[in-house]
Amino acid sequence: MQFVWVIGVGLVLALLGVTEGSDGIIHWVYGIVDSISYTDIWRPLYNPEPMDTYAYRPLSVVMLKLGLWATGRSVLALTVIHSLALVAFGLVGRRFLIHHGFSKGVATLSSLTAMAMPSVLFSAWLNVEFDLVGAVFVLAAANSLCTYEKAVSAHTPTRKSLIIFWIFAFLAMTTKETSALQLLAYLVAFTYLRRSERSYLKLTAGYLAGLIVVTLPMHFVDSGNTHAFTLWSDGFHPVRVLGMLFHTGSQLLYLVSHMGAAFLAVAAIRQLKVDPQRGNQAAIILIGVCCAFAPVMVSYSHFEAVVFSHWWWALFGMLLLVAGVSILAFRGETRERTALLMVLLTLIGYTAAPIVLRFARADVSARIFAACLPVLHAVIWRALFQMWSPNRGVVRVFGGLAIGIFALFTVSSAFNAVSFHRSRLPAEDAAKTVLAQSFKMTCPAIINTNAVQWLSMEDLRTRGARLGQCAWIQTTSSNPSGDMDLRQFAATGAVVADKGQDTYLYLATARTRMDAHTNAQLLGSGVRSRK
């Protein structure tokens, strides 16, 4: 009955994200989806500025349109339904781990901690994000393929599992580009490790052919907006491949922590048949390094696209992670290697896509690795328990310490995500409502100083603002300092303020403080203002 824990914890975490207020991106995406007819869902989806690029996600569009229709456009009701994907993720993740050779205990614990990661929770709580839904389809397709393989091995092949696989494969293929790529990574890993079976090669080739056909329109679209990391950019330099790899690796490190990366390396050392005593010594050294020398790392997160403050320490953790996964992907039992090779290929694929594909975005986010999370956490937990349970003395103490640190990482990750989400959205909702009701003209200028927390015209219109096409929002990552007035702030190049136009400053920082005196100083006398 361990799966009951997965259902219970998943439901609690899912519903903790249901709150009054909504993220600014939700109504913005609603507007995009409303403009797409059902007959056009197979066409590339244009993401307006600041993305200014195209995407391919027909099933996501259909699910969102149907959800809006079924709930009467209730953000709260649609969020409740959408967040239940977290429970499905936990259940299929647990089954995935069991299929790939992990014990039921480790599979249950790993699926629980995978659900607790902020990136996963973010995707569950925002009803316009379908990364978690795509991960569910990827893992479900993998589970169906494993069931089919077992039936073939038992000489009782059934087409039922194969049909179910193709259904989930189609769903993964059409949910998002990222879920399509992740399932391709799994199929390549599965086929490579069973290359003597030609039927799996045909299956993977069939999936790849289908993927090329359904995404064909994407390859002929040029938005005219290329980023610095793509081959199609005039300023591209090969060193940026390393920059892209570092950024993509940062997302994985964010999901497992330095202690998790250390024990992926420890698991790899054990797989190399190193003397157990030396393996324990290496583990103790890594634990000591992680505990004693790790700086306080600040992570900047734009919708869970993570950038760490100490690049050199992040690089150390990434090297441990990549080395551990690489060794484990080519040593050991075939089923486990399949899952870990999928992780390695996914990392390579997500790094390469923005470089070689014209339409792929460079701001790779942690949440698109959701399908990789269960196996990474499973390897870490198993390595932790292997160090703790059979040993005595100092080794057992260090093993217990490491278990406590990784457990604290998972619990605090969920606690911080819940706390931030439940405090931010109601506060933003109140502030945006006041802002929307303050406009005295239909063409105001709004300056938003937080590029991470979205503010859009749709966001304000749903709160009663009457805005014309001439109204505009300028988003800047700069903040005014000291007693700087708006003219001085504009002189820095951070904002543009037109004389005679009502200008509103929307400060969304951790400690926003705007009294009347500060507001008057900030805006100055040359611009009409509303607080």
Short mmCIF file of C-alpha atoms in Angstrom, two decimals:
data_model
loop_
_atom_site.label_atom_id
_atom_site.label_comp_id
_atom_site.label_asym_id
_atom_site.label_seq_id
_atom_site.Cartn_x
_atom_site.Cartn_y
_atom_site.Cartn_z
CA MET A 1 0.00 0.00 0.00
CA GLN A 2 2.99 2.31 -0.39
CA PHE A 3 1.37 3.94 -3.41
CA VAL A 4 -1.25 5.38 -1.03
CA TRP A 5 1.50 7.57 0.44
CA VAL A 6 2.23 8.85 -3.05
CA ILE A 7 -1.43 9.69 -3.62
CA GLY A 8 -1.83 11.34 -0.20
CA VAL A 9 1.32 13.46 -0.31
CA GLY A 10 0.68 14.33 -3.95
CA LEU A 11 -2.84 15.56 -3.16
CA VAL A 12 -1.62 17.67 -0.24
CA LEU A 13 1.17 19.27 -2.26
CA ALA A 14 -1.14 19.82 -5.22
CA LEU A 15 -3.86 21.54 -3.20
CA LEU A 16 -1.38 23.68 -1.24
CA GLY A 17 -0.72 25.48 -4.49
CA VAL A 18 -4.38 26.39 -5.01
CA THR A 19 -4.76 29.94 -3.75
CA GLU A 20 -6.53 33.20 -4.45
CA GLY A 21 -4.76 35.24 -7.06
CA SER A 22 -2.97 34.08 -10.16
CA ASP A 23 0.46 34.40 -11.69
CA GLY A 24 0.73 37.16 -14.25
CA ILE A 25 1.56 34.78 -17.07
CA ILE A 26 -1.77 32.93 -16.80
CA HIS A 27 -4.06 35.55 -18.37
CA TRP A 28 -1.36 36.36 -20.91
CA VAL A 29 -1.33 32.73 -22.08
CA TYR A 30 -5.14 32.61 -21.99
CA GLY A 31 -5.13 35.46 -24.50
CA ILE A 32 -2.76 33.59 -26.81
CA VAL A 33 -4.80 30.39 -26.64
CA ASP A 34 -8.08 32.25 -27.25
CA SER A 35 -6.67 33.55 -30.53
CA ILE A 36 -6.03 30.01 -31.84
CA SER A 37 -8.89 28.12 -33.47
CA TYR A 38 -9.13 24.35 -33.25
CA THR A 39 -8.39 24.11 -36.96
CA ASP A 40 -5.04 25.86 -36.44
CA ILE A 41 -3.70 23.90 -33.47
CA TRP A 42 -1.26 21.95 -35.67
CA ARG A 43 0.41 25.13 -36.80
CA PRO A 44 3.41 26.60 -34.94
CA LEU A 45 2.29 28.64 -31.95
CA TYR A 46 3.69 32.16 -31.82
CA ASN A 47 4.87 33.35 -28.40
CA PRO A 48 4.77 37.17 -28.46
CA GLU A 49 7.44 39.34 -26.92
CA PRO A 50 9.48 39.04 -24.82
CA MET A 51 9.81 35.47 -26.17
CA ASP A 52 9.21 36.44 -29.82
CA THR A 53 9.56 32.87 -30.99
CA TYR A 54 7.48 29.89 -32.07
CA ALA A 55 6.53 26.74 -30.18
CA TYR A 56 4.88 23.43 -31.00
CA ARG A 57 2.37 22.16 -28.44
CA PRO A 58 -1.01 21.33 -30.04
CA LEU A 59 -2.21 19.04 -27.26
CA SER A 60 -1.40 21.65 -24.59
CA VAL A 61 -3.50 24.19 -26.49
CA VAL A 62 -6.41 21.75 -26.79
CA MET A 63 -6.28 20.79 -23.11
CA LEU A 64 -6.17 24.43 -22.03
CA LYS A 65 -9.02 25.47 -24.34
CA LEU A 66 -11.17 22.57 -23.10
CA GLY A 67 -10.27 23.36 -19.51
CA LEU A 68 -11.28 27.00 -19.90
CA TRP A 69 -14.58 25.93 -21.45
CA ALA A 70 -15.32 23.29 -18.80
CA THR A 71 -14.54 25.57 -15.84
CA GLY A 72 -16.13 28.73 -17.19
CA ARG A 73 -12.67 30.34 -17.28
CA SER A 74 -12.30 29.95 -13.52
CA VAL A 75 -8.58 30.14 -12.72
CA LEU A 76 -9.16 28.51 -9.34
CA ALA A 77 -11.13 25.54 -10.69
CA LEU A 78 -8.74 24.95 -13.56
CA THR A 79 -5.78 25.09 -11.17
CA VAL A 80 -7.37 22.40 -8.97
CA ILE A 81 -7.80 20.10 -11.97
CA HIS A 82 -4.37 20.85 -13.42
CA SER A 83 -2.55 20.32 -10.11
CA LEU A 84 -3.78 16.71 -9.96
CA ALA A 85 -1.12 15.94 -12.56
CA LEU A 86 1.26 15.92 -9.59
CA VAL A 87 -0.43 12.79 -8.23
CA ALA A 88 -0.23 11.11 -11.64
CA PHE A 89 3.45 12.06 -11.84
CA GLY A 90 4.17 10.42 -8.49
CA LEU A 91 2.34 7.22 -9.42
CA VAL A 92 3.86 6.75 -12.88
CA GLY A 93 7.27 7.76 -11.52
CA ARG A 94 7.07 5.06 -8.85
CA ARG A 95 6.04 2.44 -11.42
CA PHE A 96 8.85 3.61 -13.72
CA LEU A 97 11.44 3.02 -10.99
CA ILE A 98 10.10 -0.45 -10.19
CA HIS A 99 10.22 -1.34 -13.89
CA HIS A 100 13.86 -0.22 -13.95
CA GLY A 101 15.11 -2.35 -11.10
CA PHE A 102 14.64 -0.29 -7.94
CA SER A 103 12.98 -1.66 -4.81
CA LYS A 104 9.45 -0.59 -3.94
CA GLY A 105 10.69 1.28 -0.87
CA VAL A 106 13.24 3.32 -2.80
CA ALA A 107 10.74 3.86 -5.62
CA THR A 108 8.11 5.20 -3.22
CA LEU A 109 10.52 7.50 -1.36
CA SER A 110 12.03 8.80 -4.59
CA SER A 111 8.67 9.57 -6.16
CA LEU A 112 7.71 11.49 -3.01
CA THR A 113 10.85 13.62 -3.01
CA ALA A 114 10.65 14.16 -6.77
CA MET A 115 7.16 15.60 -6.31
CA ALA A 116 8.52 18.00 -3.67
CA MET A 117 10.91 19.81 -6.00
CA PRO A 118 9.96 23.48 -6.61
CA SER A 119 10.16 23.14 -10.40
CA VAL A 120 7.71 20.25 -10.36
CA LEU A 121 5.37 22.08 -8.00
CA PHE A 122 5.55 25.22 -10.14
CA SER A 123 4.46 23.26 -13.21
CA ALA A 124 1.62 21.66 -11.24
CA TRP A 125 0.34 24.92 -9.74
CA LEU A 126 0.32 27.04 -12.89
CA ASN A 127 -2.46 25.78 -15.10
CA VAL A 128 -0.80 27.02 -18.30
CA GLU A 129 2.40 25.04 -17.76
CA PHE A 130 2.34 21.51 -19.22
CA ASP A 131 5.86 20.26 -18.49
CA LEU A 132 4.60 18.01 -15.70
CA VAL A 133 1.78 16.68 -17.87
CA GLY A 134 4.31 15.91 -20.60
CA ALA A 135 6.52 14.11 -18.07
CA VAL A 136 3.56 11.94 -17.04
CA PHE A 137 3.05 10.90 -20.66
CA VAL A 138 6.78 10.18 -21.11
CA LEU A 139 6.96 7.97 -18.01
CA ALA A 140 3.67 6.25 -18.85
CA ALA A 141 4.92 5.44 -22.36
CA ALA A 142 8.15 4.06 -20.89
CA ASN A 143 6.18 1.91 -18.44
CA SER A 144 4.06 0.49 -21.25
CA LEU A 145 7.16 -0.37 -23.26
CA CYS A 146 8.70 -2.13 -20.24
CA THR A 147 5.50 -4.13 -19.79
CA TYR A 148 5.65 -5.13 -23.45
CA GLU A 149 9.30 -6.18 -23.09
CA LYS A 150 8.45 -8.42 -20.12
CA ALA A 151 5.65 -10.04 -22.10
CA VAL A 152 8.01 -10.71 -25.00
CA SER A 153 10.61 -12.20 -22.63
CA ALA A 154 7.94 -14.48 -21.17
CA HIS A 155 6.93 -15.52 -24.71
CA THR A 156 3.45 -14.10 -24.13
CA PRO A 157 3.57 -10.97 -26.29
CA THR A 158 0.44 -8.87 -26.30
CA ARG A 159 -0.40 -5.97 -28.55
CA LYS A 160 -2.28 -4.23 -25.73
CA SER A 161 0.88 -2.84 -24.10
CA LEU A 162 2.22 -1.76 -27.48
CA ILE A 163 -1.00 0.05 -28.34
CA ILE A 164 -0.94 1.80 -24.95
CA PHE A 165 2.67 2.79 -25.60
CA TRP A 166 1.81 4.41 -28.91
CA ILE A 167 -1.10 6.30 -27.34
CA PHE A 168 1.13 7.79 -24.65
CA ALA A 169 3.92 8.35 -27.18
CA PHE A 170 1.55 10.41 -29.31
CA LEU A 171 0.43 12.39 -26.26
CA ALA A 172 4.04 13.08 -25.23
CA MET A 173 4.94 13.99 -28.82
CA THR A 174 2.20 16.61 -29.07
CA THR A 175 2.19 18.08 -25.55
CA LYS A 176 5.47 20.01 -25.78
CA GLU A 177 8.70 19.91 -27.75
CA THR A 178 10.51 19.05 -24.52
CA SER A 179 8.37 16.00 -23.71
CA ALA A 180 8.75 14.81 -27.31
CA LEU A 181 12.54 15.10 -27.04
CA GLN A 182 12.63 13.39 -23.65
CA LEU A 183 10.71 10.36 -24.88
CA LEU A 184 13.03 10.19 -27.87
CA ALA A 185 15.98 10.15 -25.44
CA TYR A 186 14.39 7.25 -23.56
CA LEU A 187 13.70 5.28 -26.75
CA VAL A 188 17.25 5.78 -28.01
CA ALA A 189 18.60 4.57 -24.65
CA PHE A 190 16.19 1.63 -24.61
CA THR A 191 17.08 0.61 -28.16
CA TYR A 192 20.83 1.06 -27.75
CA LEU A 193 20.97 -1.24 -24.73
CA ARG A 194 18.86 -3.83 -26.57
CA ARG A 195 20.38 -3.35 -30.00
CA SER A 196 20.22 -7.07 -30.77
CA GLU A 197 16.41 -6.74 -30.91
CA ARG A 198 15.55 -5.21 -34.27
CA SER A 199 11.90 -4.67 -33.30
CA TYR A 200 12.89 -1.92 -30.85
CA LEU A 201 14.99 -0.23 -33.51
CA LYS A 202 11.95 -0.16 -35.79
CA LEU A 203 9.83 1.23 -32.96
CA THR A 204 12.28 4.07 -32.27
CA ALA A 205 12.61 4.82 -35.98
CA GLY A 206 8.83 4.95 -36.24
CA TYR A 207 8.60 7.40 -33.36
CA LEU A 208 11.33 9.60 -34.83
CA ALA A 209 9.61 9.60 -38.23
CA GLY A 210 6.31 10.56 -36.63
CA LEU A 211 8.00 13.32 -34.64
CA ILE A 212 9.59 14.77 -37.77
CA VAL A 213 6.27 14.72 -39.62
CA VAL A 214 4.19 16.41 -36.91
CA THR A 215 6.83 19.07 -36.16
CA LEU A 216 7.74 19.71 -39.79
CA PRO A 217 6.08 23.17 -39.91
CA MET A 218 8.34 24.33 -37.06
CA HIS A 219 11.47 23.90 -39.14
CA PHE A 220 10.31 26.41 -41.75
CA VAL A 221 9.43 29.21 -39.35
CA ASP A 222 11.78 32.11 -38.73
CA SER A 223 10.71 34.65 -36.13
CA GLY A 224 13.66 36.88 -36.98
CA ASN A 225 14.71 36.80 -33.33
CA THR A 226 17.81 34.68 -32.68
CA HIS A 227 19.65 34.40 -29.39
CA ALA A 228 23.42 34.45 -28.94
CA PHE A 229 23.70 30.69 -28.34
CA THR A 230 22.41 29.49 -31.70
CA LEU A 231 24.40 28.66 -34.81
CA TRP A 232 22.01 30.92 -36.74
CA SER A 233 23.20 34.00 -34.83
CA ASP A 234 25.78 36.28 -36.44
CA GLY A 235 27.61 36.59 -33.14
CA PHE A 236 27.81 32.87 -32.39
CA HIS A 237 31.11 31.60 -30.98
CA PRO A 238 31.90 27.92 -30.20
CA VAL A 239 32.68 28.79 -26.57
CA ARG A 240 28.98 29.45 -26.11
CA VAL A 241 28.36 25.72 -26.43
CA LEU A 242 30.11 25.40 -23.06
CA GLY A 243 27.98 28.22 -21.71
CA MET A 244 24.83 26.43 -22.83
CA LEU A 245 26.03 23.17 -21.30
CA PHE A 246 26.78 24.93 -18.02
CA HIS A 247 23.34 26.53 -17.92
CA THR A 248 21.55 23.27 -18.74
CA GLY A 249 23.59 21.38 -16.16
CA SER A 250 22.69 24.02 -13.57
CA GLN A 251 19.04 23.04 -13.90
CA LEU A 252 19.81 19.41 -13.03
CA LEU A 253 22.03 20.43 -10.12
CA TYR A 254 19.20 22.57 -8.76
CA LEU A 255 16.97 19.48 -8.66
CA VAL A 256 19.37 17.21 -6.75
CA SER A 257 21.60 19.57 -4.68
CA HIS A 258 25.33 19.22 -4.13
CA MET A 259 24.81 16.38 -1.67
CA GLY A 260 22.71 14.56 -4.25
CA ALA A 261 25.38 15.11 -6.90
CA ALA A 262 28.02 13.80 -4.49
CA PHE A 263 26.08 10.58 -3.94
CA LEU A 264 25.51 10.10 -7.64
CA ALA A 265 29.31 10.07 -7.82
CA VAL A 266 29.45 7.69 -4.83
CA ALA A 267 27.01 5.34 -6.58
CA ALA A 268 29.25 5.42 -9.65
CA ILE A 269 32.31 4.60 -7.54
CA ARG A 270 30.51 1.57 -6.10
CA GLN A 271 29.56 0.48 -9.62
CA LEU A 272 33.24 0.56 -10.60
CA LYS A 273 33.83 -2.24 -8.06
CA VAL A 274 36.10 -0.09 -5.92
CA ASP A 275 37.11 -1.57 -2.57
CA PRO A 276 34.20 -0.84 -0.15
CA GLN A 277 36.52 0.77 2.39
CA ARG A 278 37.95 3.13 -0.22
CA GLY A 279 34.45 3.82 -1.48
CA ASN A 280 33.37 4.83 2.02
CA GLN A 281 36.43 7.04 2.37
CA ALA A 282 35.58 8.78 -0.90
CA ALA A 283 32.01 9.27 0.29
CA ILE A 284 33.17 10.79 3.59
CA ILE A 285 35.50 13.18 1.75
CA LEU A 286 32.70 14.30 -0.58
CA ILE A 287 30.30 14.78 2.34
CA GLY A 288 32.94 16.80 4.16
CA VAL A 289 33.62 18.99 1.14
CA CYS A 290 29.91 19.61 0.55
CA CYS A 291 29.32 20.50 4.21
CA ALA A 292 32.47 22.47 4.98
CA PHE A 293 33.25 24.45 1.84
CA ALA A 294 29.91 25.10 0.16
CA PRO A 295 29.14 28.84 0.05
CA VAL A 296 25.64 30.17 0.45
CA MET A 297 24.49 29.90 -3.15
CA VAL A 298 21.89 32.33 -4.39
CA SER A 299 19.77 31.14 -7.30
CA TYR A 300 18.02 33.53 -9.66
CA SER A 301 14.95 31.79 -11.01
CA HIS A 302 12.88 32.98 -13.96
CA PHE A 303 10.05 30.46 -14.03
CA GLU A 304 12.58 27.95 -12.67
CA ALA A 305 15.34 28.74 -15.17
CA VAL A 306 18.06 28.75 -12.55
CA VAL A 307 21.29 30.72 -12.46
CA PHE A 308 23.63 30.17 -9.49
CA SER A 309 25.65 32.93 -7.86
CA HIS A 310 28.90 30.96 -7.45
CA TRP A 311 29.67 29.51 -10.88
CA TRP A 312 32.81 27.68 -9.73
CA TRP A 313 30.98 25.84 -6.97
CA ALA A 314 28.10 25.04 -9.29
CA LEU A 315 30.64 23.68 -11.78
CA PHE A 316 32.05 21.36 -9.10
CA GLY A 317 28.59 19.96 -8.37
CA MET A 318 27.83 19.57 -12.07
CA LEU A 319 31.03 17.64 -12.70
CA LEU A 320 30.11 15.22 -9.91
CA LEU A 321 26.60 14.86 -11.30
CA VAL A 322 27.57 14.35 -14.94
CA ALA A 323 30.43 12.00 -14.08
CA GLY A 324 28.18 9.92 -11.85
CA VAL A 325 25.36 9.69 -14.38
CA SER A 326 27.76 8.93 -17.26
CA ILE A 327 29.43 6.04 -15.42
CA LEU A 328 26.13 4.61 -14.20
CA ALA A 329 24.66 4.82 -17.72
CA PHE A 330 27.31 2.41 -19.03
CA ARG A 331 27.90 0.14 -16.03
CA GLY A 332 25.52 -2.17 -14.23
CA GLU A 333 22.13 -3.69 -14.87
CA THR A 334 20.44 -2.97 -18.21
CA ARG A 335 17.13 -1.66 -16.87
CA GLU A 336 18.76 0.89 -14.58
CA ARG A 337 21.21 1.90 -17.28
CA THR A 338 18.30 2.62 -19.60
CA ALA A 339 16.86 5.22 -17.24
CA LEU A 340 20.22 6.85 -16.55
CA LEU A 341 21.21 6.92 -20.20
CA MET A 342 17.90 8.71 -20.81
CA VAL A 343 19.03 11.38 -18.31
CA LEU A 344 22.38 11.77 -20.06
CA LEU A 345 20.81 11.97 -23.53
CA THR A 346 18.21 14.45 -22.27
CA LEU A 347 20.97 16.69 -20.92
CA ILE A 348 22.77 16.52 -24.27
CA GLY A 349 19.55 17.08 -26.21
CA TYR A 350 18.43 20.09 -24.20
CA THR A 351 21.90 21.59 -24.58
CA ALA A 352 22.07 20.97 -28.32
CA ALA A 353 18.52 22.03 -29.25
CA PRO A 354 18.96 25.80 -28.72
CA ILE A 355 22.26 25.64 -30.61
CA VAL A 356 21.16 23.78 -33.74
CA LEU A 357 17.42 24.54 -33.94
CA ARG A 358 16.38 28.00 -35.02
CA PHE A 359 13.17 28.05 -32.97
CA ALA A 360 14.47 26.59 -29.68
CA ARG A 361 14.82 28.96 -26.73
CA ALA A 362 18.05 29.25 -24.75
CA ASP A 363 16.47 29.84 -21.32
CA VAL A 364 16.30 26.12 -20.49
CA SER A 365 14.39 25.63 -17.25
CA ALA A 366 14.61 23.02 -14.51
CA ARG A 367 10.99 21.90 -14.86
CA ILE A 368 11.56 20.34 -18.29
CA PHE A 369 13.72 17.67 -16.59
CA ALA A 370 10.73 16.38 -14.59
CA ALA A 371 10.78 12.90 -16.16
CA CYS A 372 14.46 12.52 -15.16
CA LEU A 373 13.85 13.34 -11.50
CA PRO A 374 12.56 9.98 -10.17
CA VAL A 375 15.59 7.96 -11.29
CA LEU A 376 18.09 10.58 -10.10
CA HIS A 377 16.52 10.67 -6.64
CA ALA A 378 16.29 6.87 -6.60
CA VAL A 379 20.02 6.44 -7.25
CA ILE A 380 20.81 9.04 -4.57
CA TRP A 381 18.56 7.51 -1.91
CA ARG A 382 19.86 4.01 -2.57
CA ALA A 383 23.48 5.18 -2.31
CA LEU A 384 22.67 7.00 0.94
CA PHE A 385 21.10 3.92 2.52
CA GLN A 386 23.91 1.69 1.27
CA MET A 387 26.39 3.85 3.16
CA TRP A 388 24.31 3.97 6.33
CA SER A 389 22.68 0.56 6.87
CA PRO A 390 25.51 -2.03 6.62
CA ASN A 391 28.22 0.05 8.29
CA ARG A 392 29.23 0.94 11.83
CA GLY A 393 31.12 3.74 13.54
CA VAL A 394 32.23 6.84 11.67
CA VAL A 395 30.94 5.65 8.30
CA ARG A 396 27.44 5.13 9.69
CA VAL A 397 27.50 8.55 11.35
CA PHE A 398 28.48 10.24 8.09
CA GLY A 399 25.86 8.21 6.24
CA GLY A 400 23.17 9.34 8.67
CA LEU A 401 24.36 12.93 8.34
CA ALA A 402 24.13 12.74 4.55
CA ILE A 403 20.62 11.23 4.72
CA GLY A 404 19.54 14.06 7.01
CA ILE A 405 21.00 16.71 4.71
CA PHE A 406 19.32 15.34 1.59
CA ALA A 407 16.02 14.86 3.44
CA LEU A 408 16.25 18.46 4.67
CA PHE A 409 16.91 19.58 1.09
CA THR A 410 13.73 17.93 -0.18
CA VAL A 411 11.51 19.07 2.71
CA SER A 412 12.82 22.64 2.69
CA SER A 413 12.43 22.79 -1.10
CA ALA A 414 8.74 22.00 -0.81
CA PHE A 415 8.27 24.28 2.22
CA ASN A 416 9.95 27.23 0.50
CA ALA A 417 7.99 26.68 -2.71
CA VAL A 418 4.66 26.52 -0.87
CA SER A 419 5.48 29.53 1.35
CA PHE A 420 6.59 31.69 -1.56
CA HIS A 421 3.67 30.72 -3.78
CA ARG A 422 0.99 31.22 -1.13
CA SER A 423 2.39 34.56 0.02
CA ARG A 424 3.25 36.00 -3.40
CA LEU A 425 0.04 35.44 -5.34
CA PRO A 426 -2.42 37.04 -2.87
CA ALA A 427 -0.06 40.01 -2.40
CA GLU A 428 0.34 40.46 -6.16
CA ASP A 429 -3.39 40.09 -6.68
CA ALA A 430 -4.12 42.90 -4.22
CA ALA A 431 -1.44 45.16 -5.70
CA LYS A 432 -2.54 44.57 -9.30
CA THR A 433 -6.18 45.19 -8.37
CA VAL A 434 -5.27 48.55 -6.81
CA LEU A 435 -3.15 49.41 -9.84
CA ALA A 436 -5.92 48.47 -12.29
CA GLN A 437 -8.45 50.64 -10.44
CA SER A 438 -6.08 53.62 -10.25
CA PHE A 439 -5.89 54.42 -13.96
CA LYS A 440 -7.43 57.78 -14.89
CA MET A 441 -6.66 57.57 -18.60
CA THR A 442 -6.80 54.79 -21.16
CA CYS A 443 -3.20 55.23 -22.28
CA PRO A 444 -1.02 55.05 -19.18
CA ALA A 445 2.58 53.93 -19.06
CA ILE A 446 3.37 51.25 -16.49
CA ILE A 447 6.93 50.56 -15.39
CA ASN A 448 7.43 47.12 -13.87
CA THR A 449 10.75 46.66 -12.10
CA ASN A 450 10.56 42.88 -11.74
CA ALA A 451 11.16 40.93 -14.93
CA VAL A 452 10.65 37.61 -13.13
CA GLN A 453 7.13 38.17 -11.78
CA TRP A 454 5.03 38.83 -14.85
CA LEU A 455 2.79 41.87 -15.36
CA SER A 456 0.68 42.01 -18.52
CA MET A 457 -2.17 44.05 -19.97
CA GLU A 458 -4.42 40.99 -19.78
CA ASP A 459 -3.57 40.76 -16.10
CA LEU A 460 -4.81 44.31 -15.51
CA ARG A 461 -7.86 44.12 -17.78
CA THR A 462 -9.22 41.11 -15.90
CA ARG A 463 -9.10 43.28 -12.77
CA GLY A 464 -11.24 46.01 -14.31
CA ALA A 465 -8.69 48.26 -16.01
CA ARG A 466 -9.89 50.04 -19.16
CA LEU A 467 -6.80 50.24 -21.30
CA GLY A 468 -6.44 51.28 -24.90
CA GLN A 469 -4.00 49.98 -27.47
CA CYS A 470 -1.80 52.98 -26.70
CA ALA A 471 -1.16 51.81 -23.12
CA TRP A 472 2.15 50.09 -22.59
CA ILE A 473 4.18 48.25 -19.99
CA GLN A 474 7.93 48.53 -19.79
CA THR A 475 9.62 45.78 -17.80
CA THR A 476 13.08 46.40 -16.45
CA SER A 477 15.33 44.52 -14.08
CA SER A 478 16.65 47.83 -12.71
CA ASN A 479 15.40 49.43 -9.50
CA PRO A 480 15.64 53.08 -8.46
CA SER A 481 18.12 53.79 -5.71
CA GLY A 482 18.13 56.32 -2.90
CA ASP A 483 16.01 59.43 -3.54
CA MET A 484 16.34 59.08 -7.31
CA ASP A 485 13.29 60.60 -9.04
CA LEU A 486 11.74 59.26 -12.21
CA ARG A 487 13.68 61.60 -14.48
CA GLN A 488 16.96 60.48 -12.93
CA PHE A 489 15.81 56.87 -13.11
CA ALA A 490 15.00 57.33 -16.81
CA ALA A 491 18.37 59.00 -17.36
CA THR A 492 20.10 55.77 -16.38
CA GLY A 493 18.55 54.15 -19.45
CA ALA A 494 16.47 51.77 -17.36
CA VAL A 495 13.07 53.24 -18.28
CA VAL A 496 11.40 55.56 -20.76
CA ALA A 497 8.93 58.12 -19.39
CA ASP A 498 6.94 60.41 -21.71
CA LYS A 499 6.21 63.86 -20.37
CA GLY A 500 2.49 64.45 -19.95
CA GLN A 501 1.56 60.76 -19.83
CA ASP A 502 0.32 59.19 -16.62
CA THR A 503 3.14 56.95 -15.45
CA TYR A 504 2.78 54.25 -12.83
CA LEU A 505 5.69 52.55 -11.13
CA TYR A 506 4.99 48.94 -10.13
CA LEU A 507 7.64 47.79 -7.67
CA ALA A 508 7.59 44.05 -7.02
CA THR A 509 10.55 43.21 -4.83
CA ALA A 510 11.06 41.19 -1.68
CA ARG A 511 10.69 44.35 0.45
CA THR A 512 8.62 46.85 -1.48
CA ARG A 513 8.03 50.03 0.53
CA MET A 514 6.15 52.87 -1.11
CA ASP A 515 4.84 55.62 1.17
CA ALA A 516 3.48 58.90 -0.21
CA HIS A 517 6.72 60.82 0.35
CA THR A 518 8.87 58.18 -1.36
CA ASN A 519 6.42 57.97 -4.24
CA ALA A 520 6.50 61.73 -4.78
CA GLN A 521 10.30 61.79 -4.70
CA LEU A 522 10.58 58.87 -7.07
CA LEU A 523 8.18 60.17 -9.70
CA GLY A 524 9.29 63.79 -9.47
CA SER A 525 7.33 66.85 -10.50
CA GLY A 526 7.60 66.50 -14.26
CA VAL A 527 5.33 63.47 -14.63
CA ARG A 528 1.74 63.07 -13.49
CA SER A 529 1.50 60.07 -11.22
CA ARG A 530 -0.78 57.79 -9.33
CA LYS A 531 0.41 55.70 -6.40
#
